[in-house]
Structures are given as structure tokens and as C-alpha cells.
Amino acid sequence: MTQATGSGAIGGGQVEVAGVTKRFGETVAVKELSLTIPHGSYCCLLGPSGCGKTTILRMIAGHENPTTGDVRIGGRSVVGLPQVERGTAMMFQSYALFPHRSVLDNVAFALKVRGIGLPARHNQARELLAKVQLEKFANRLPAELSGGQQQRVALARALITNPRVLLLDEPLSALDEYLRLRMRGELRRVQKELGITFVHVTHTQLEAIAVADMVVVMAQGRIEQAASARDIFVAPRNAYVARFVGGQNVLSGTVESTMNGMAAVASDKGARFAFPVGEIRPARGAKLYGSIRRDRIGVEKMLPGAKPAGGLNTTVGEVHTLENQGSYVKVTIDLDNGEEFVAHVPDDTFFRNPLDIGDKVEARWSASDVKLLDDGPIAFEAAAVEARAASAD
Amino acid sequence: MHSADGSRPWTFYFFAAFFGLFVAFLYGPMVVIYVLSFQGPTGGMTFPLNGVSLHWFDALISQSRVGDIAGSFQRSIVLAAVVAVVTVLVSVLAGLAFRRPFRGSAFAFYLAIASLIMPGLFVGLGIALTFRLLGLPTGWYSSGLGAQLTWTLPFGLLIMFAVLGRFNRSYEEAATDLGATNWQKLKEVTIPMLLPGIIGVALFGFTLSYDEIARTALAAGAKNTLPLEIWAMTTNVTSPTLYAVGAVTTIVSFFVIVVALTSIGAIQRRRSRSNT
Ligand SMILES: Nc1ncnc2c1ncn2[C@@H]1O[C@H](COP(=O)(O)OP(=O)(O)OP(=O)(O)O)[C@@H](O)[C@H]1O
Ligand SMILES: [Mg+2]
């Protein structure tokens, strides 16, 4: 691609959000939030509706200013700078393609307002359209394109200024399932090719995990966990992340004893689990939370009248739903205490000895697969350690 | 909806009759006037037609005793055009300004809209009195223009509110994001996208001005606008010339409306040519 304005040369595309709070009147959309997105990485902001994802994106883009705190791009504070000087570009949720301009003129718009002549800007726009396989549609109006094509035009239009950071607000939500899967791969490919920073807002857990280097899970204006996509999935920090990202069951219980880095924990219903606790020595009676991956659980049918084998790391319930997902079967179990427990059983294992809805089953897992979550007294302990460290310096 | 035996419910006949009456009241008299404007030279102001001719249209141009039709027509067209332009300028800018809440915006809005409910005749009277008080000469281009704007501006503003209410802010943000200055954003994105609505405001301003009587009557000064001239003629002209005036002025109105609607239609079509 030809350098249009050379904004890529200003500096790296590292995005830092430093202690930012954003209020809209009474509403606090973003609370004391700090986040560093490394240059050239693909970052997904993930969270439920209204948690402040769009607000963060808009503050990076300069469409909103933080109430307090700083936003830095490439190491330089950009608060109050016009959009052009930030080296960011935004792809809007509804694409916001100008309906009165052709596809070519939409893509060339940024060059037009920079005073670049017609032939030059059309040439560059054509090159970019070719990159997204839309050169045939250059003279159409946006309304004459399909959703997927419009999305690619929006991408081309945002990229023509050679931004160092591309901000995407739910870029795939307007597409159908098939296109969504294809386009997310496409976005990832473009990001790798350009080597710039992408910040992508989404509601969809699997979308975030599929494309991102770094996933930021948010709740109510705060970050619950910022980590690699793999860590978010296999090592959620707390019960909120484990539940929101899915793929995990959350266990809880009170500590009975601790030995050799393992805590014996009893749930309210009397089931007994072992949690690996490492160096932490939780007090007897403290409440602990742990997570266990859905695909690390074995499910066995209990014969009628049989007593549960009991023992460590099992729980008993009734099969509520069965969903065949092809390579595995999703078994949802209603536990005796009314909670839901989900196991992903590999298809060959499942069909060797199939279950039925309503079957009494026992789920079992290995203690070493359990991850201790940062909730309950553990969280307080961690906070106390932080506070001590802060007061020490 | 059809009932089981295929007959329609009585409400259908009731509303059909009502609609028929409405159409008859609206178009019947106009048709009568157009037909009578082609009255033969010896015919009178009522049926029957004594032959068919363009005599009264000719009289309209040549006779001076029918009054100053040509002059008032020119004044009305100029005035309507000026009103349309001023209405568009002010209501587009005000509409854009009102999108951002500012201190006293609600008060300013109601203050502007209030003139819609004031009796027009008194608005005109008040303007004329004020001009006299200040020692300024009244005229169609000064006090008359002002009187008409008290009527068209609130309308224009209300239309712009409706138009802007459906206008998604993200288009403008996209323009800013791509590096457009405020001026470029307005020129390249906002105005072109609002154009159908803006043409609507211009059309409204033009037609409201073109047949305004109540506010203009006392504020127009010595020279009449076309509606005032026609009003005067109804009391002292007793020939089908009057009908010829009616026919010509209606054609002008129609022409303006057709031009406006076709340009709006062309813009909409250009934007939404379907995929087929
Ligand atoms: N311009 C605004 N004025 C007032 N409140 C706002 C404004 N923008 C956002 N908010 C509030 O801030 C909070 C966060 O909004 P935001 O749009 O960032 O959420 P989001 O995470 O993007 O949600 P969604 O997934 O539904 O798009 C919400 O409570 C919202 O109502
Ligand atoms: Mg949002």
C-alpha cells in the first residue's frame, strides 16, 4: 500500500489508557481504568452491554474526552488532540458509509479532505479496494452492496490514512453467522499483514478468543481481566470472567483443611472438592472459588438406586439438556442445589455409553485441573498485599 | 376488510363518502375556475361558457384597470424566493445548533415556536405599527418580509427538527475521524445528506410566503403582493380576468412543487437504487 499521509511514521501504535474515568452526568461509564495495549497487537474488549466498551474506544479515537486520566498513543498524550493527529481510525458499528458517495469516493474521502487531487486519490482508493476484493464495485453506492461488502468498504476507508491504531466497534454484529466467521478471519489477516494495533469491541466471547492476542474482559466500567486469549479461556482470574467467557464451571465451598498446597473444600450441599492453592494458606472456614473446564469433566450414569460413589471432586445431578456439537456433546446437568454444571464430553466417549435427559449422573474431575479463582477472601488478601506494597513506597 | 358475503362494512361507505366530499371541495372549485378562465370574450363570470378563448389571459397582461397583476406577481415571486432562502439558512443553522443542548435552549425554542399560535393579522398590525413608531417606511421587502418570516421560520425549524431527529450522528463522526475539518464535514457530509429535507424547507418557505395574506396584509406597505392584489380584485373586478389570474398563479405553485419534489425524488433514487 502506498503511504498516504505517513501517519504510521509518527510512532508506535501502543495504546495506553491511564487511570481514566468517564462520567456522563450521573452515570459513570468508565471507572479508574488502566490498560496498555502493545503496538501491533490485536486487542478485544469483551463485556456485557453497557459496560463501557464503546466509551473506551471513543476516548481513544477522540470522540469523547476522559473526565479524568490520560490516553497515550505511541507514548504521547492525545487528550484534546484532533482525530487526525492521533493516527487512529475508527470503523463504526453501522459502518457509517456516506450514502451519497460511491464506494470509490467513500474510500477516497480521507484523501479528499486532505486536498489530494482526484486522479491520485482515486488510484490509491482503487488499490485499497483491490485489497478487499471490491474493485468491481467501485462505482456503486453503499446501498447497492451486501452487508459483508459494506463492511469491507468501511475497512478500506478506515485504512486509507495508514493509521497506527484501528478501532472497531462491533464490526461483525451486522453480519450473518457465516459471514461473521469469515470476516473475523479476514480482519485478523489484515491486522497481521499491516502490523498495526487493532482494538475490537465485541459481545461475543468466541469472537474475542478466536481473533485476539489480548482479551480485556470488562464489567461495569472496570477491567476484570486483561490477558492473552488463551489465558482468558483456560485461566480466568475470577468467577465473573469464568462465567462470562464460558467454557468453565465455577465451584465454591468452605475450607476444611489445607495440606501440601491442596485445600479440602466442602460445598453447601456437602460435596467435597480439592482446590490447588499453592502458597496461599486459607483459613479454615474461608470461602473459596475455583473453576474447572467443561472439557475436563467425566460424566457417568448412576444406576437406579445406587448411592453416589462420593469422594473428592464429584458432584451429582440430573441431565437437563444434551446438545450434540459434532466433535463433542454438551451435557448440562442440574445439580441438587439448583445450579447448572456443564460438561463437554468427546463424541466417541459419549456415544459409547449415551446418556438421556433425566438420567441421574455423577460428574468427576481431577483436582489438578481445578484453578483457584480470585474471589472471596483470596481477593481481599491480594488487595491487602497490594495496599501494603503501595504504602511501603 | 370484506365480510363473509363479500359486502363491505358501513364504515367503508361512510369514509368513502367523506373522502369524496373532501376531494370535491378541494378540486371542484378549482376546476370550475380554470374552465371559466377560458370564457369567450362576451361571456360573464358564471356558466354557461360563451365560446372558448384566451381573451381574459390577454386582458390580464394588457389591461391596466385590472390592477397591477404583473407587478404584484413579480414582487411575490421575489419575496417568496427571499423568504425561502432566509428560512433555509436560519432553520438549518438553528436546527444544527439545537442538537447540542445549551443553557436556555428550551426557552429559545418555545419563544421561536410561539409565533405560530399568535393571530397572524395582529402580528402584521404590530409590525406595521412598530415601523411607523420608529419612523421607518413599511414595504413588502422590509416589514412584509419580516412578517412572513415570523410564519415560515418556526415551520422551517420544526421540519429541521424532524429531519435531524432521523440523522445519525455517526456519519459526522466518521467524517471527523477521516480528517475532515468542521467546514468540510458540513459541506461534504451533513448538507448533502440533509438535502432532501432542506429542499422541503425551501419549498415550504416559498409556498407559505407565496399565498400569505394575514400577516402581510397590514405590513406590506403601499405595494401589494399577489395574494393581496387578488384579494382586492375580488371586490372590484367583475370579469373572468379574475379566473385567469387564479389559473396562472396555480400553475406557478404547481411548477414550484413539481420542481422540488422531482429533485428530492432524484436524490432519493440516486441513493437507494436497489441491488436488482
Ligand atoms: N453520550 C452518552 N450520554 C450519557 N450516557 C452515556 C453516553 N454514552 C454512554 N453512556 C452510558 O455509559 C455506559 C457505557 O456505555 P457504552 O456505550 O460504552 O457501553 P457498551 O459497553 O459499548 O455497550 P453495548 O455493548 O451495548 O454497545 C452506559 O451506561 C451508557 O448508558
Ligand atoms: Mg457499544
PDB file of C-alpha atoms and ligand atoms in Angstrom, chain A residues 54 93 169-170, ligand 2:
ATOM      1  CA  THR A  54     -17.699   1.806  23.215  1.00  0.00           C
ATOM      2  CA  GLN A  93     -20.757  -0.272  14.153  1.00  0.00           C
ATOM      3  CA  ASP A 169     -16.867  -1.127  17.311  1.00  0.00           C
ATOM      4  CA  GLU A 170     -18.687  -4.443  16.971  1.00  0.00           C
TER       5      GLU A 170
HETATM    6 MG    MG C   2     -21.173  -0.242  22.359  1.00  0.00          MG
END
